[in-house]
Structures are given as C-alpha cells and as structure tokens.
PDB file of C-alpha atoms in Angstrom:
ATOM      1  CA  UNK A   1    -105.239  69.216  -3.189  1.00  0.00           C
ATOM      2  CA  UNK A   2    -108.241  67.989  -5.120  1.00  0.00           C
ATOM      3  CA  UNK A   3    -106.165  67.047  -8.173  1.00  0.00           C
ATOM      4  CA  UNK A   4    -103.844  64.931  -6.031  1.00  0.00           C
ATOM      5  CA  UNK A   5    -106.837  63.103  -4.527  1.00  0.00           C
ATOM      6  CA  UNK A   6    -108.199  62.302  -7.990  1.00  0.00           C
ATOM      7  CA  UNK A   7    -104.817  60.951  -9.126  1.00  0.00           C
ATOM      8  CA  UNK A   8    -104.507  58.869  -5.938  1.00  0.00           C
ATOM      9  CA  UNK A   9    -107.952  57.351  -6.501  1.00  0.00           C
ATOM     10  CA  UNK A  10    -107.165  56.678 -10.162  1.00  0.00           C
ATOM     11  CA  UNK A  11    -103.855  54.890  -9.517  1.00  0.00           C
ATOM     12  CA  UNK A  12    -105.453  52.824  -6.748  1.00  0.00           C
ATOM     13  CA  UNK A  13    -107.379  50.972  -9.497  1.00  0.00           C
ATOM     14  CA  UNK A  14    -104.650  48.522 -10.509  1.00  0.00           C
ATOM     15  CA  UNK A  15    -105.426  46.550 -13.696  1.00  0.00           C
ATOM     16  CA  UNK A  16    -106.887  43.143 -12.790  1.00  0.00           C
ATOM     17  CA  UNK A  17    -104.559  41.082 -14.987  1.00  0.00           C
ATOM     18  CA  UNK A  18    -100.830  40.862 -14.379  1.00  0.00           C
ATOM     19  CA  UNK A  19    -100.512  39.077 -17.732  1.00  0.00           C
ATOM     20  CA  UNK A  20    -101.860  41.572 -20.263  1.00  0.00           C
ATOM     21  CA  UNK A  21     -99.674  44.551 -21.075  1.00  0.00           C
ATOM     22  CA  UNK A  22    -102.448  46.207 -23.071  1.00  0.00           C
ATOM     23  CA  UNK A  23    -104.514  46.722 -19.917  1.00  0.00           C
ATOM     24  CA  UNK A  24    -101.563  48.403 -18.227  1.00  0.00           C
ATOM     25  CA  UNK A  25    -100.770  50.978 -20.955  1.00  0.00           C
ATOM     26  CA  UNK A  26    -103.368  53.571 -19.946  1.00  0.00           C
ATOM     27  CA  UNK A  27    -102.742  52.848 -16.280  1.00  0.00           C
ATOM     28  CA  UNK A  28     -99.026  53.647 -16.660  1.00  0.00           C
ATOM     29  CA  UNK A  29     -99.896  56.977 -18.269  1.00  0.00           C
ATOM     30  CA  UNK A  30    -101.918  57.876 -15.170  1.00  0.00           C
ATOM     31  CA  UNK A  31     -98.743  57.457 -13.117  1.00  0.00           C
ATOM     32  CA  UNK A  32     -96.693  59.483 -15.608  1.00  0.00           C
ATOM     33  CA  UNK A  33     -99.248  62.311 -15.679  1.00  0.00           C
ATOM     34  CA  UNK A  34     -99.423  62.266 -11.886  1.00  0.00           C
ATOM     35  CA  UNK A  35     -95.634  62.517 -11.566  1.00  0.00           C
ATOM     36  CA  UNK A  36     -95.533  65.319 -14.147  1.00  0.00           C
ATOM     37  CA  UNK A  37     -98.299  67.154 -12.291  1.00  0.00           C
ATOM     38  CA  UNK A  38     -96.303  66.983  -9.058  1.00  0.00           C
ATOM     39  CA  UNK A  39     -93.119  68.109 -10.801  1.00  0.00           C
ATOM     40  CA  UNK A  40     -94.436  70.859 -13.061  1.00  0.00           C
ATOM     41  CA  UNK A  41     -97.510  72.191 -11.256  1.00  0.00           C
ATOM     42  CA  UNK A  42     -96.629  71.597  -7.611  1.00  0.00           C
ATOM     43  CA  UNK A  43     -92.823  71.868  -8.057  1.00  0.00           C
ATOM     44  CA  UNK A  44     -92.401  68.885  -5.728  1.00  0.00           C
ATOM     45  CA  UNK A  45     -89.572  66.855  -7.287  1.00  0.00           C
ATOM     46  CA  UNK A  46     -89.272  64.526  -4.289  1.00  0.00           C
ATOM     47  CA  UNK A  47     -92.917  63.531  -4.504  1.00  0.00           C
ATOM     48  CA  UNK A  48     -92.636  63.047  -8.279  1.00  0.00           C
ATOM     49  CA  UNK A  49     -89.647  60.781  -7.722  1.00  0.00           C
ATOM     50  CA  UNK A  50     -91.575  58.743  -5.134  1.00  0.00           C
ATOM     51  CA  UNK A  51     -94.451  58.384  -7.597  1.00  0.00           C
ATOM     52  CA  UNK A  52     -92.127  56.975 -10.267  1.00  0.00           C
ATOM     53  CA  UNK A  53     -90.544  54.615  -7.710  1.00  0.00           C
ATOM     54  CA  UNK A  54     -93.952  53.354  -6.575  1.00  0.00           C
ATOM     55  CA  UNK A  55     -95.006  52.753 -10.165  1.00  0.00           C
ATOM     56  CA  UNK A  56     -91.791  50.880 -10.976  1.00  0.00           C
ATOM     57  CA  UNK A  57     -92.299  48.691  -7.894  1.00  0.00           C
ATOM     58  CA  UNK A  58     -95.858  47.897  -8.992  1.00  0.00           C
ATOM     59  CA  UNK A  59     -95.137  46.773 -12.575  1.00  0.00           C
ATOM     60  CA  UNK A  60     -94.711  42.979 -12.978  1.00  0.00           C
ATOM     61  CA  UNK A  61     -91.345  43.241 -14.779  1.00  0.00           C
ATOM     62  CA  UNK A  62     -91.048  39.467 -15.189  1.00  0.00           C
ATOM     63  CA  UNK A  63     -94.074  39.620 -17.531  1.00  0.00           C
ATOM     64  CA  UNK A  64     -93.613  43.017 -19.212  1.00  0.00           C
ATOM     65  CA  UNK A  65     -92.188  46.463 -18.576  1.00  0.00           C
ATOM     66  CA  UNK A  66     -92.469  49.999 -19.890  1.00  0.00           C
ATOM     67  CA  UNK A  67     -89.279  51.763 -20.958  1.00  0.00           C
ATOM     68  CA  UNK A  68     -91.090  55.126 -20.834  1.00  0.00           C
ATOM     69  CA  UNK A  69     -91.525  54.968 -17.047  1.00  0.00           C
ATOM     70  CA  UNK A  70     -87.858  54.033 -16.480  1.00  0.00           C
ATOM     71  CA  UNK A  71     -86.613  56.797 -18.777  1.00  0.00           C
ATOM     72  CA  UNK A  72     -88.908  59.468 -17.319  1.00  0.00           C
ATOM     73  CA  UNK A  73     -87.836  58.529 -13.795  1.00  0.00           C
ATOM     74  CA  UNK A  74     -84.151  58.664 -14.762  1.00  0.00           C
ATOM     75  CA  UNK A  75     -84.591  62.046 -16.458  1.00  0.00           C
ATOM     76  CA  UNK A  76     -86.243  63.360 -13.299  1.00  0.00           C
ATOM     77  CA  UNK A  77     -83.165  62.272 -11.323  1.00  0.00           C
ATOM     78  CA  UNK A  78     -81.009  64.146 -13.821  1.00  0.00           C
ATOM     79  CA  UNK A  79     -83.142  67.291 -13.448  1.00  0.00           C
ATOM     80  CA  UNK A  80     -82.673  66.929  -9.687  1.00  0.00           C
ATOM     81  CA  UNK A  81     -78.904  66.836 -10.395  1.00  0.00           C
ATOM     82  CA  UNK A  82     -78.676  63.297  -9.015  1.00  0.00           C
ATOM     83  CA  UNK A  83     -76.651  61.546 -11.706  1.00  0.00           C
ATOM     84  CA  UNK A  84     -75.713  58.607  -9.457  1.00  0.00           C
ATOM     85  CA  UNK A  85     -79.383  57.723  -8.879  1.00  0.00           C
ATOM     86  CA  UNK A  86     -80.172  58.104 -12.585  1.00  0.00           C
ATOM     87  CA  UNK A  87     -77.359  55.687 -13.475  1.00  0.00           C
ATOM     88  CA  UNK A  88     -78.478  53.203 -10.816  1.00  0.00           C
ATOM     89  CA  UNK A  89     -82.039  53.343 -12.075  1.00  0.00           C
ATOM     90  CA  UNK A  90     -81.057  52.864 -15.710  1.00  0.00           C
ATOM     91  CA  UNK A  91     -78.766  49.982 -14.704  1.00  0.00           C
ATOM     92  CA  UNK A  92     -81.654  48.380 -12.819  1.00  0.00           C
ATOM     93  CA  UNK A  93     -83.884  48.900 -15.874  1.00  0.00           C
ATOM     94  CA  UNK A  94     -81.372  47.135 -18.096  1.00  0.00           C
ATOM     95  CA  UNK A  95     -81.150  44.284 -15.592  1.00  0.00           C
ATOM     96  CA  UNK A  96     -84.917  43.852 -15.232  1.00  0.00           C
ATOM     97  CA  UNK A  97     -86.156  44.415 -18.755  1.00  0.00           C
ATOM     98  CA  UNK A  98     -83.226  45.259 -21.061  1.00  0.00           C
ATOM     99  CA  UNK A  99     -85.263  47.090 -23.688  1.00  0.00           C
ATOM    100  CA  UNK A 100     -83.560  48.691 -26.668  1.00  0.00           C
ATOM    101  CA  UNK A 101     -84.910  52.147 -25.856  1.00  0.00           C
ATOM    102  CA  UNK A 102     -83.406  52.048 -22.365  1.00  0.00           C
ATOM    103  CA  UNK A 103     -80.000  51.169 -23.811  1.00  0.00           C
ATOM    104  CA  UNK A 104     -80.184  53.962 -26.398  1.00  0.00           C
ATOM    105  CA  UNK A 105     -81.286  56.584 -23.839  1.00  0.00           C
ATOM    106  CA  UNK A 106     -78.618  55.527 -21.335  1.00  0.00           C
ATOM    107  CA  UNK A 107     -75.922  55.600 -24.028  1.00  0.00           C
ATOM    108  CA  UNK A 108     -77.126  59.047 -25.179  1.00  0.00           C
ATOM    109  CA  UNK A 109     -76.873  60.296 -21.575  1.00  0.00           C
ATOM    110  CA  UNK A 110     -73.328  58.997 -21.124  1.00  0.00           C
ATOM    111  CA  UNK A 111     -72.304  60.334 -24.528  1.00  0.00           C
ATOM    112  CA  UNK A 112     -73.657  63.781 -23.621  1.00  0.00           C
ATOM    113  CA  UNK A 113     -71.526  63.617 -20.476  1.00  0.00           C
ATOM    114  CA  UNK A 114     -68.467  62.613 -22.526  1.00  0.00           C
ATOM    115  CA  UNK A 115     -68.155  59.234 -20.791  1.00  0.00           C
ATOM    116  CA  UNK A 116     -66.877  57.195 -23.754  1.00  0.00           C
ATOM    117  CA  UNK A 117     -65.739  54.250 -21.598  1.00  0.00           C
ATOM    118  CA  UNK A 118     -69.189  53.970 -20.027  1.00  0.00           C
ATOM    119  CA  UNK A 119     -70.695  54.061 -23.536  1.00  0.00           C
ATOM    120  CA  UNK A 120     -68.422  51.200 -24.557  1.00  0.00           C
ATOM    121  CA  UNK A 121     -69.501  49.153 -21.550  1.00  0.00           C
ATOM    122  CA  UNK A 122     -73.155  49.858 -22.329  1.00  0.00           C
ATOM    123  CA  UNK A 123     -72.737  48.920 -25.984  1.00  0.00           C
ATOM    124  CA  UNK A 124     -71.028  45.681 -24.903  1.00  0.00           C
ATOM    125  CA  UNK A 125     -74.002  44.768 -22.704  1.00  0.00           C
ATOM    126  CA  UNK A 126     -76.439  45.921 -25.381  1.00  0.00           C
ATOM    127  CA  UNK A 127     -74.819  43.695 -27.999  1.00  0.00           C
ATOM    128  CA  UNK A 128     -74.635  40.729 -25.611  1.00  0.00           C
ATOM    129  CA  UNK A 129     -78.419  40.958 -25.189  1.00  0.00           C
ATOM    130  CA  UNK A 130     -79.188  41.812 -28.826  1.00  0.00           C
ATOM    131  CA  UNK A 131     -76.360  40.564 -31.085  1.00  0.00           C
ATOM    132  CA  UNK A 132     -78.760  40.596 -34.067  1.00  0.00           C
ATOM    133  CA  UNK A 133     -79.319  44.380 -33.826  1.00  0.00           C
ATOM    134  CA  UNK A 134     -77.588  46.031 -36.805  1.00  0.00           C
ATOM    135  CA  UNK A 135     -78.407  49.546 -35.647  1.00  0.00           C
ATOM    136  CA  UNK A 136     -76.588  48.926 -32.351  1.00  0.00           C
ATOM    137  CA  UNK A 137     -73.488  47.582 -34.124  1.00  0.00           C
ATOM    138  CA  UNK A 138     -73.499  50.563 -36.481  1.00  0.00           C
ATOM    139  CA  UNK A 139     -73.949  53.140 -33.687  1.00  0.00           C
ATOM    140  CA  UNK A 140     -71.147  51.513 -31.674  1.00  0.00           C
ATOM    141  CA  UNK A 141     -68.822  51.669 -34.681  1.00  0.00           C
ATOM    142  CA  UNK A 142     -69.836  55.313 -35.250  1.00  0.00           C
ATOM    143  CA  UNK A 143     -68.939  56.093 -31.633  1.00  0.00           C
ATOM    144  CA  UNK A 144     -65.465  54.608 -32.068  1.00  0.00           C
ATOM    145  CA  UNK A 145     -64.995  56.463 -35.363  1.00  0.00           C
ATOM    146  CA  UNK A 146     -66.050  59.753 -33.732  1.00  0.00           C
ATOM    147  CA  UNK A 147     -63.354  59.404 -31.053  1.00  0.00           C
ATOM    148  CA  UNK A 148     -60.689  58.536 -33.630  1.00  0.00           C
ATOM    149  CA  UNK A 149     -60.474  54.808 -32.870  1.00  0.00           C
ATOM    150  CA  UNK A 150     -60.345  53.538 -36.460  1.00  0.00           C
ATOM    151  CA  UNK A 151     -59.023  50.090 -35.532  1.00  0.00           C
ATOM    152  CA  UNK A 152     -61.762  49.546 -32.951  1.00  0.00           C
ATOM    153  CA  UNK A 153     -64.335  50.738 -35.474  1.00  0.00           C
ATOM    154  CA  UNK A 154     -63.080  48.221 -38.043  1.00  0.00           C
ATOM    155  CA  UNK A 155     -63.031  45.420 -35.438  1.00  0.00           C
ATOM    156  CA  UNK A 156     -66.639  46.174 -34.445  1.00  0.00           C
ATOM    157  CA  UNK A 157     -67.810  45.994 -38.053  1.00  0.00           C
ATOM    158  CA  UNK A 158     -65.932  42.708 -38.513  1.00  0.00           C
ATOM    159  CA  UNK A 159     -67.560  41.301 -35.386  1.00  0.00           C
ATOM    160  CA  UNK A 160     -70.966  42.458 -36.604  1.00  0.00           C
ATOM    161  CA  UNK A 161     -70.524  40.832 -40.009  1.00  0.00           C
ATOM    162  CA  UNK A 162     -69.514  37.544 -38.331  1.00  0.00           C
ATOM    163  CA  UNK A 163     -72.867  37.310 -36.453  1.00  0.00           C
ATOM    164  CA  UNK A 164     -74.990  34.357 -37.503  1.00  0.00           C
ATOM    165  CA  UNK A 165     -78.205  36.384 -37.734  1.00  0.00           C
ATOM    166  CA  UNK A 166     -78.740  40.104 -38.187  1.00  0.00           C
ATOM    167  CA  UNK A 167     -82.058  41.946 -38.291  1.00  0.00           C
ATOM    168  CA  UNK A 168     -81.019  44.292 -41.128  1.00  0.00           C
ATOM    169  CA  UNK A 169     -77.982  42.792 -42.916  1.00  0.00           C
ATOM    170  CA  UNK A 170     -78.389  45.341 -45.724  1.00  0.00           C
ATOM    171  CA  UNK A 171     -77.020  48.056 -43.401  1.00  0.00           C
TER     172      UNK A 171
END
C-alpha cells in the first residue's frame, strides 16, 4: 500500500548521530506510528511485531534507549496472547536499559496476572539497580501489605530506611 511505502521511506532515514537521543525521539515515533498502523488499520499483528523488533535492533542501547518502544512491543505480544514473548522482551529491556518505567510496567503486568513471586523478583532487581528510589521501596512494601505479609512489609521499610541515600526521604 501507499501508506506502507511512505512509512518505509521515512524509517529508512536513520538519524545521523548515534550519540544524541534528541535526534532519535521523532524517529522512534515514526516506528511506533508505523507499527500501530499495521496493527490497527491493516490488522497485521505479525508485521507490527516485526516492526517493533527491527526498531529495537536499530536503537544504540549502550548510549540511550526508549522505554516506550519496549513497552509498546511487549503490550503487542500480550494482545497476541503471547505472554512468554512479552516477558522475554521486558526481561531483555531491563537487561539492556533498566529504566524505571519498564520495571513499573512489568510489575503491573505480573500483578494483574496475580504473579506475586514474579513481582517480588522484579522489585528485588529494581531495587538493586535503583536503591535510592523511595517510590519503589514504598510500592514493594504496599505489595507485601496487600498480600497480608506484614513482617515482610516491615522488613522492606527497615531496609529502605537503612539506605545511605534516598531520592525522597520525606516519603
């Protein structure tokens, strides 16, 4: 189709600098819009998935990354009822860029599925990477409180308070 050709030409123009994230922001949205076009207008979920994969392969993750592309790709896998692939992708995202938004989205997914043990493992990794993050400590304690684990909740708060530096100690 004509629209597909335009998107293909647009994404062929890779930003010249692999150093500047600012130049990549608009470019990444082209990929997202292209994938959404394939999914919503053409109803081709496989092609949309391949578009996300190609975009993820193109981004220089050692310099910068975009949590939006990882999350959109994972949510597409979920809509395709491919939970295993979504988990693999989110795990890869945590390994390559480890952004806070990826952790929170992945934890929200596992919580929605009732996978409390997976949430605990994710919070453990999250707090290893960002021990200063008060919101993460608080959400982890809230999770334990919600499943009736009062002792674990108390232990998490004690661990949080013992951290040398916190971003919002007033919490």
